Short mmCIF file of C-alpha atoms in Angstrom, two decimals:
data_model
loop_
_atom_site.label_atom_id
_atom_site.label_comp_id
_atom_site.label_asym_id
_atom_site.label_seq_id
_atom_site.Cartn_x
_atom_site.Cartn_y
_atom_site.Cartn_z
CA MET T 1 -156.22 -116.52 -108.33
CA HIS T 2 -153.23 -115.98 -106.04
CA ASP T 3 -150.40 -113.48 -105.70
CA LEU T 4 -147.75 -116.13 -106.16
CA ALA T 5 -148.92 -116.91 -109.69
CA THR T 6 -146.63 -114.19 -111.03
CA ASP T 7 -143.71 -116.63 -111.32
CA PRO T 8 -142.25 -116.60 -107.81
CA PRO T 9 -138.94 -118.28 -107.03
CA THR T 10 -139.54 -121.99 -106.45
CA ALA T 11 -138.15 -121.91 -102.90
CA LEU T 12 -140.58 -119.11 -101.99
CA LEU T 13 -143.46 -121.03 -103.55
CA ILE T 14 -142.61 -124.16 -101.56
CA ASP T 15 -142.39 -122.16 -98.32
CA HIS T 16 -145.74 -120.51 -99.08
CA ILE T 17 -147.40 -123.87 -99.76
CA ARG T 18 -146.04 -125.35 -96.54
CA ASN T 19 -146.81 -122.33 -94.35
CA ARG T 20 -150.13 -121.31 -95.88
CA TYR T 21 -151.72 -124.64 -96.71
CA HIS T 22 -150.05 -127.60 -95.02
CA ASP T 23 -149.86 -125.88 -91.63
CA MET T 24 -153.41 -124.54 -91.99
CA TYR T 25 -154.85 -128.02 -92.63
CA ARG T 26 -152.97 -129.37 -89.63
CA ARG T 27 -154.48 -126.59 -87.54
CA ASP T 28 -158.04 -126.42 -88.93
CA LEU T 29 -159.04 -129.99 -89.77
CA PRO T 30 -159.17 -131.16 -86.12
CA SER T 31 -161.68 -128.41 -85.24
CA LEU T 32 -163.81 -129.34 -88.27
CA ILE T 33 -163.74 -132.96 -87.13
CA ALA T 34 -164.90 -131.91 -83.65
CA LEU T 35 -167.74 -129.84 -85.14
CA ALA T 36 -168.76 -132.68 -87.46
CA ARG T 37 -168.85 -135.11 -84.53
CA LYS T 38 -170.95 -132.64 -82.52
CA VAL T 39 -173.43 -132.10 -85.38
CA GLU T 40 -173.71 -135.81 -86.18
CA THR T 41 -174.33 -136.63 -82.52
CA ALA T 42 -176.75 -133.80 -81.75
CA HIS T 43 -178.79 -134.34 -84.91
CA ALA T 44 -178.46 -138.12 -85.24
CA THR T 45 -182.13 -138.64 -86.15
CA ASP T 46 -182.36 -135.73 -88.61
CA PRO T 47 -182.31 -136.98 -92.22
CA ALA T 48 -180.42 -133.83 -93.29
CA THR T 49 -177.54 -134.63 -90.93
CA PRO T 50 -174.25 -135.21 -92.75
CA HIS T 51 -173.89 -138.78 -91.50
CA GLY T 52 -170.37 -140.09 -92.10
CA LEU T 53 -168.78 -136.64 -92.28
CA THR T 54 -166.66 -137.15 -89.17
CA HIS T 55 -165.23 -140.36 -90.60
CA ALA T 56 -164.62 -138.74 -94.01
CA LEU T 57 -162.77 -135.83 -92.40
CA GLU T 58 -160.71 -138.18 -90.21
CA ALA T 59 -159.70 -140.11 -93.33
CA MET T 60 -158.93 -136.84 -95.09
CA ILE T 61 -156.68 -135.57 -92.30
CA ALA T 62 -154.76 -138.86 -92.22
CA ASP T 63 -154.37 -138.84 -96.01
CA HIS T 64 -153.42 -135.18 -96.06
CA GLU T 65 -150.77 -135.59 -93.37
CA ALA T 66 -149.17 -138.47 -95.26
CA HIS T 67 -149.39 -136.48 -98.50
CA ALA T 68 -147.92 -133.32 -96.98
CA ARG T 69 -145.00 -135.25 -95.51
CA SER T 70 -144.26 -137.06 -98.76
CA GLU T 71 -144.69 -133.87 -100.75
CA GLU T 72 -142.31 -131.95 -98.55
CA VAL T 73 -139.73 -134.74 -98.70
CA LEU T 74 -140.13 -135.61 -102.40
CA VAL T 75 -140.22 -132.05 -103.70
CA LEU T 76 -137.42 -130.81 -101.52
CA ASP T 77 -135.30 -133.85 -102.34
CA ALA T 78 -135.93 -133.43 -106.07
CA LEU T 79 -134.92 -129.78 -105.89
CA ARG T 80 -131.93 -130.39 -103.65
CA THR T 81 -130.45 -133.20 -105.70
CA TRP T 82 -131.80 -131.97 -109.04
CA ARG T 83 -132.21 -135.55 -110.27
CA ALA T 84 -134.45 -135.52 -113.33
CA GLY T 85 -135.83 -139.05 -112.94
CA HIS T 86 -136.57 -138.52 -109.27
CA ALA T 87 -138.44 -135.29 -110.00
CA ALA T 88 -140.62 -136.93 -112.66
CA ASP T 89 -141.43 -139.88 -110.36
CA ALA T 90 -142.24 -137.51 -107.49
CA VAL T 91 -144.60 -135.42 -109.60
CA LEU T 92 -146.43 -138.50 -110.90
CA ARG T 93 -146.92 -139.82 -107.36
CA LEU T 94 -148.04 -136.44 -106.00
CA ARG T 95 -150.53 -135.91 -108.83
CA LYS T 96 -152.11 -139.28 -107.97
CA GLU T 97 -152.34 -138.17 -104.34
CA HIS T 98 -154.04 -134.96 -105.48
CA ASP T 99 -156.61 -137.08 -107.32
CA ARG T 100 -157.34 -138.86 -104.02
CA GLN T 101 -157.75 -135.51 -102.26
CA GLU T 102 -160.22 -134.34 -104.89
CA ALA T 103 -162.14 -137.61 -104.51
CA ALA T 104 -162.28 -137.03 -100.74
CA LEU T 105 -163.74 -133.56 -101.33
CA ASN T 106 -166.34 -135.07 -103.65
CA ARG T 107 -167.31 -137.58 -100.93
CA ILE T 108 -167.65 -134.74 -98.42
CA ALA T 109 -169.78 -132.74 -100.87
CA ALA T 110 -172.06 -135.77 -101.31
CA ILE T 111 -172.34 -136.38 -97.55
CA THR T 112 -173.25 -132.72 -96.98
CA HIS T 113 -175.77 -132.64 -99.83
CA GLY T 114 -173.64 -130.15 -101.72
CA PHE T 115 -172.89 -128.15 -98.55
CA ARG T 116 -176.57 -127.12 -98.35
CA LEU T 117 -177.67 -126.27 -94.84
CA PRO T 118 -181.19 -127.10 -93.75
CA ARG T 119 -183.21 -124.11 -92.53
CA HIS T 120 -183.20 -125.49 -89.00
CA ALA T 121 -179.39 -125.87 -88.83
CA CYS T 122 -177.88 -124.89 -85.49
CA GLU T 123 -174.92 -122.55 -85.09
CA SER T 124 -172.44 -125.45 -84.90
CA TRP T 125 -173.77 -126.85 -88.14
CA ARG T 126 -173.45 -123.42 -89.78
CA ARG T 127 -169.87 -123.01 -88.52
CA LEU T 128 -169.04 -126.50 -89.76
CA TYR T 129 -170.26 -125.80 -93.30
CA ALA T 130 -168.60 -122.38 -93.34
CA GLY T 131 -165.33 -124.05 -92.33
CA LEU T 132 -165.80 -126.74 -94.97
CA GLY T 133 -166.39 -124.03 -97.56
CA ARG T 134 -163.08 -122.39 -96.65
CA LEU T 135 -161.35 -125.79 -96.72
CA VAL T 136 -162.62 -126.51 -100.23
CA GLU T 137 -161.57 -123.08 -101.50
CA ASP T 138 -158.14 -123.38 -99.90
CA LEU T 139 -157.58 -126.90 -101.17
CA ASP T 140 -158.60 -125.90 -104.69
CA GLU T 141 -156.13 -123.00 -104.60
CA HIS T 142 -153.44 -125.21 -103.08
CA LEU T 143 -153.84 -127.92 -105.72
CA ASP T 144 -153.84 -125.30 -108.47
CA LEU T 145 -150.56 -123.81 -107.21
CA GLU T 146 -148.93 -127.20 -107.20
CA ASN T 147 -150.47 -128.67 -110.36
CA GLU T 148 -150.12 -125.55 -112.50
CA ILE T 149 -146.93 -123.92 -111.20
CA LEU T 150 -144.79 -126.11 -108.93
CA PHE T 151 -145.14 -129.49 -110.63
CA PRO T 152 -144.45 -128.19 -114.15
CA ARG T 153 -141.20 -126.75 -112.79
CA LEU T 154 -140.25 -130.14 -111.45
CA GLU T 155 -141.25 -131.82 -114.69
CA GLU T 156 -138.94 -129.45 -116.56
CA MET T 157 -136.08 -130.97 -114.58
CA ARG T 158 -136.36 -134.09 -116.78
CA GLY T 159 -134.26 -132.52 -119.51
#
């Protein structure tokens, strides 16, 4: 799983999530979008081409940026003010946003035919799918950290 699963202090966990995941998505998603655009353009007539992937990734980056901003504000505000009702509302909203992120990954998996490369895939196509594989792994780990460790801590603030 991850090193931070051994009950880290909440502030350290939040910093790790922001620095490891939020910043990484902001850095890596634009290059995946560029690769997707290149592959879709270069292989436009190939039936194996992941048509619509560029658009799906652009939607994902916009959704993720809005989610990361709201998460950083909502979680930090809930911890700073320690208001039980606010924490519960924040967690409910963020869990719904996580559901949208998982749905976006499912759309991307469908567009890419389960991330299966055709035998004739060029190097850009291979780099794109390798990057998408890392993105999926990182997002799964990120969501697990929040859903299984961070959010339950916030939900405990209800009492």
